[in-house]
XYZ file of C-alpha atoms in Angstrom:
254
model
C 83.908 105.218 31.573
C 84.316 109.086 30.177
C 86.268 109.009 27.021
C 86.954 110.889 24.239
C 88.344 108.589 22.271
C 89.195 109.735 18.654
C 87.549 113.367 19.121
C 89.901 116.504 18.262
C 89.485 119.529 20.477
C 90.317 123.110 19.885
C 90.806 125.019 23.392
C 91.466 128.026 24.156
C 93.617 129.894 27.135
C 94.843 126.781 26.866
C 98.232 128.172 28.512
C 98.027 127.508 32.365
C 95.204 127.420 34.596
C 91.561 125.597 33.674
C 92.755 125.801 29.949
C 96.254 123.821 30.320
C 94.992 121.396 32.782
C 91.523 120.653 30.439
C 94.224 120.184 27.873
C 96.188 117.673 30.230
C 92.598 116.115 30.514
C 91.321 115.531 26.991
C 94.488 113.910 25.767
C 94.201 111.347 28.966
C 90.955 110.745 27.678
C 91.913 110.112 23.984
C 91.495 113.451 22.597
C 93.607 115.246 20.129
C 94.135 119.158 21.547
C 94.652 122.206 19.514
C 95.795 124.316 22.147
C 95.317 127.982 21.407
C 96.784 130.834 23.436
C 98.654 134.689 23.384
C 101.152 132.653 25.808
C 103.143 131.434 23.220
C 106.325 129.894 25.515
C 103.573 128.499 27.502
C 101.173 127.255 25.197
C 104.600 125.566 23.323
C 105.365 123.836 26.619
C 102.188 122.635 27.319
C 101.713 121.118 24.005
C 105.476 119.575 24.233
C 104.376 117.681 27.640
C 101.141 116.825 26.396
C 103.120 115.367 23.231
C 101.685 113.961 20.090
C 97.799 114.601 20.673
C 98.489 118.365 21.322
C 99.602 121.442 18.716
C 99.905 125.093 20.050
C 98.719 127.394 17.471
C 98.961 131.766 18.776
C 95.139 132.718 18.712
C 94.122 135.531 20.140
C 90.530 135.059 20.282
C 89.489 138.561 19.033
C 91.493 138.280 15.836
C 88.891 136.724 13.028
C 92.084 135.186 11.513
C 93.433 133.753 14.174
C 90.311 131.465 14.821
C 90.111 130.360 10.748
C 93.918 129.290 11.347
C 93.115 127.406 14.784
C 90.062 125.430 13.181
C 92.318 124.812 9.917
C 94.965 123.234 11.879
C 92.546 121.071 14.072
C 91.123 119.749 10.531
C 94.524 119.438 8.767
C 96.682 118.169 11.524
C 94.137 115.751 12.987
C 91.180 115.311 10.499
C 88.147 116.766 12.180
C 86.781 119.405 14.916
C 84.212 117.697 17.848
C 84.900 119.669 20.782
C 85.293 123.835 21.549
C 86.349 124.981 24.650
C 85.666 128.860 25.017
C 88.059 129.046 28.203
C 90.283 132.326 27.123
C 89.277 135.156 28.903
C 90.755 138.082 31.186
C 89.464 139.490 34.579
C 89.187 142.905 35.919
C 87.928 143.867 39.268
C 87.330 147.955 40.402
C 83.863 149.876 41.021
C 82.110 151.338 38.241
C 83.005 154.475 38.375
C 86.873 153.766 38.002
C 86.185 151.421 35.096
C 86.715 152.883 31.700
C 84.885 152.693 29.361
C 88.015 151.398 26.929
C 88.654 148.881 29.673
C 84.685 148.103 29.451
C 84.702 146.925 25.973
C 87.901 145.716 25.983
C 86.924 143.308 28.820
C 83.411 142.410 26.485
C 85.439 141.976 23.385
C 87.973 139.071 24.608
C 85.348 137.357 27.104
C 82.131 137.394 24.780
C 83.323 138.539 21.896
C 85.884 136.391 21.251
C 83.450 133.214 22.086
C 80.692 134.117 19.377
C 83.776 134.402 16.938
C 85.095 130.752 18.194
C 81.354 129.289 17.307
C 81.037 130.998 14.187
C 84.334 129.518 13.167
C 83.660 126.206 14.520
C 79.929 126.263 13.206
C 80.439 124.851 9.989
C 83.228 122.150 10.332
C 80.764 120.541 13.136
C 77.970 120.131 10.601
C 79.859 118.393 8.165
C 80.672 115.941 10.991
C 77.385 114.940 11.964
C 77.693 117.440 15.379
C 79.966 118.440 18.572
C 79.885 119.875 21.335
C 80.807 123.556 22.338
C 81.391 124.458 26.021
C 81.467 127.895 27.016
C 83.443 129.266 30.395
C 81.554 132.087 32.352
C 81.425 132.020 35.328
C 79.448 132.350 39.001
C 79.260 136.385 38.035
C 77.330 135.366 34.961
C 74.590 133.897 37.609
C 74.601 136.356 40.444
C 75.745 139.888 40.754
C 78.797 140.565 41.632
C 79.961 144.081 43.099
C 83.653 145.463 41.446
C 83.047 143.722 38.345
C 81.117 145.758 35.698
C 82.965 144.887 32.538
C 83.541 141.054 33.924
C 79.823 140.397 35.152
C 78.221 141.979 32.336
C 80.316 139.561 29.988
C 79.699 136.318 32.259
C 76.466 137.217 31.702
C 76.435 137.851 28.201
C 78.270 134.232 27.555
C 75.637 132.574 29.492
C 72.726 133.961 27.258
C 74.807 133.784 23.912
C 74.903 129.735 25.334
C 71.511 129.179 24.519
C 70.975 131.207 21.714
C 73.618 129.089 19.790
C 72.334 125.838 21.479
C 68.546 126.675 19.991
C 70.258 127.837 16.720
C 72.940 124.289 16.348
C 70.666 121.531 18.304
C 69.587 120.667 14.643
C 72.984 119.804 13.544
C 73.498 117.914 16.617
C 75.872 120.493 18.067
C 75.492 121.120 22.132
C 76.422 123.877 23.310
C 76.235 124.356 27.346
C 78.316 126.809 30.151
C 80.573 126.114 33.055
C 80.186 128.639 35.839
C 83.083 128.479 37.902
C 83.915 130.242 41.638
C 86.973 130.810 43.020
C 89.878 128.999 41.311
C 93.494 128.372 42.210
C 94.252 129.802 38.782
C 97.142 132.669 37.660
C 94.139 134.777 36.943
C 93.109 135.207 40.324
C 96.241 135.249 41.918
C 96.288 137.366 44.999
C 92.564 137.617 44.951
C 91.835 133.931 45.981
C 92.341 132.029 49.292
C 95.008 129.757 48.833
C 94.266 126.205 47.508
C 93.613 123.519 50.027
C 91.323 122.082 52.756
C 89.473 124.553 54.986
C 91.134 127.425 53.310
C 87.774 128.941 51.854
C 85.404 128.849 54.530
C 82.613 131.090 52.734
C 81.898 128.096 50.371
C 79.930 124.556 51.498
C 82.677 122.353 50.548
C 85.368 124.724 52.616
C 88.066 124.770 50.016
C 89.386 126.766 47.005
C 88.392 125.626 43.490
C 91.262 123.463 41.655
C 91.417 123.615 37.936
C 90.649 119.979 37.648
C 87.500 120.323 39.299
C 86.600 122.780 35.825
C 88.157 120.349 33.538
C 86.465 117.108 34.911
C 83.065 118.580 34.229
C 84.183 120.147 31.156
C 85.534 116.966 29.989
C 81.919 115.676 30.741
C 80.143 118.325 28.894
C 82.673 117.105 25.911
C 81.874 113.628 26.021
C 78.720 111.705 24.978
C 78.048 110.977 28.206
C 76.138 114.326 28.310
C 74.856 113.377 24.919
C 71.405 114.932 25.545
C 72.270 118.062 27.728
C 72.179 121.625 25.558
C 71.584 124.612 26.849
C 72.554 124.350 30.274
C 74.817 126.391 32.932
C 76.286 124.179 35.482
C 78.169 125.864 38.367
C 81.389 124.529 39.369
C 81.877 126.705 42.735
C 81.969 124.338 45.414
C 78.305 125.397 46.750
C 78.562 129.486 46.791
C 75.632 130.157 44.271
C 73.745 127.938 46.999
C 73.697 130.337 50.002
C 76.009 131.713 52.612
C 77.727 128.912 54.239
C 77.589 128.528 58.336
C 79.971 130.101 60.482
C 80.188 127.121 62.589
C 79.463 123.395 61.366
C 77.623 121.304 63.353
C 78.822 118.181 64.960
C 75.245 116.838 64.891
């Protein structure tokens, strides 16, 4: 059975969406959460349902600072740091040549940035505990090209390569560090943008539904856990068959 019994996790965007509900998840599983967010009446709420396992800390994932206060609560409140969950991140969609380049680098500096800031802070705490495990959330336009999404892809992209870097640079210390590429998710982020949540709703995909934010957090929970105890360096897709192939107009009855 998945557990993560005794394990502390620090997550990030852990507000709403994929962050909140991998949140919900961990403590289930026996995880203490440091939940980290800009969302701070969110984030508060979260941590209040989630109850003793969880503290909200404000980290914005940019801010240097922010991340040194986020890993010193994880070790102070609960003892240790096992788990990162680089889920914070923003999305922007318009063609190239409307994209600034301010909203270029601001896009690169909270989805990639702000990761390689999370590992260097986390990077050191993990060694002293024997190892961990460091999940990283790009995304399906980190594994194909998307069109509209210049400043998103190229960071999706970007987190998927800085993945293995850091998993060749911290296998020594026992640290695994892997990606989650999601699709379409019923998430506040792509509100408006995504077909509604539920069965046959997403017909471009194999399984014929919108992404829930449980279906991130189950394999992220995985990824956590030692049941994945000897997979580093990997990018999984979580996107209900898209990266496979254009799915068939018309299913066949036989």
């Amino acid at each position: 059975m998945l557990t993560l019994e005794g394990r502390t996790a620090v997550i990030t965007g852990a507000a709403r969406g994929q962050g909140a509900e991998t949140a919900r998840l961990f403590a289930r599983l026996g995880a203490r959460v440091v939940l980290g967010d800009i969302r701070d009446d969110l984030g508060e709420t979260v941590a209040a349902e989630i109850g003793d396992a969880a503290l909200y800390t404000p980290l914005d994932v940019t801010d240097e600072s922010r991340w040194a206060a986020a890993v010193d609560i994880a070790l102070d409140a609960f003892g240790g740091l096992d788990i990162l969950v680089n889920n914070a991140g923003i999305f922007r969609s318009m063609p190239l040549r409307d994209e600034s380049p301010e909203a270029f680098e601001s896009t690169l500096r909270i989805n990639l940035v702000g990761p390689f800031l999370g590992i260097r802070a986390v990077r050191e705490p993990m060694i002293r505990a024997g190892g961990g495990s460091i999940v990283n959330i790009s995304s399906i336009a980190g594994l194909t090209g998307i069109a509209r999404t210049g400043g998103y892809g190229a960071s999706k992209w970007g987190l998927r390569g800085l993945t293995k870097v850091a998993a060749l640079e911290l296998g020594e210390y026992g640290i695994r560090v892997n990606s989650v590429h999601p699709g379409i998710i019923d998430t506040p982020m792509v509100e408006g943008i995504a077909p509604p949540a539920g069965p046959g709703n997403h017909p471009g995909v194999a399984l014929r539904r919108t992404g829930l934010p449980q279906d991130v957090a189950g394999l992220v929970a995985f990824l956590a856990s030692d049941a994945s105890a000897y997979l580093t360096g990997a990018e999984i897709a979580v996107d209900g068959g898209s990266t496979a192939g254009r799915a068939p107009a018309v299913t066949p009855t036989a």
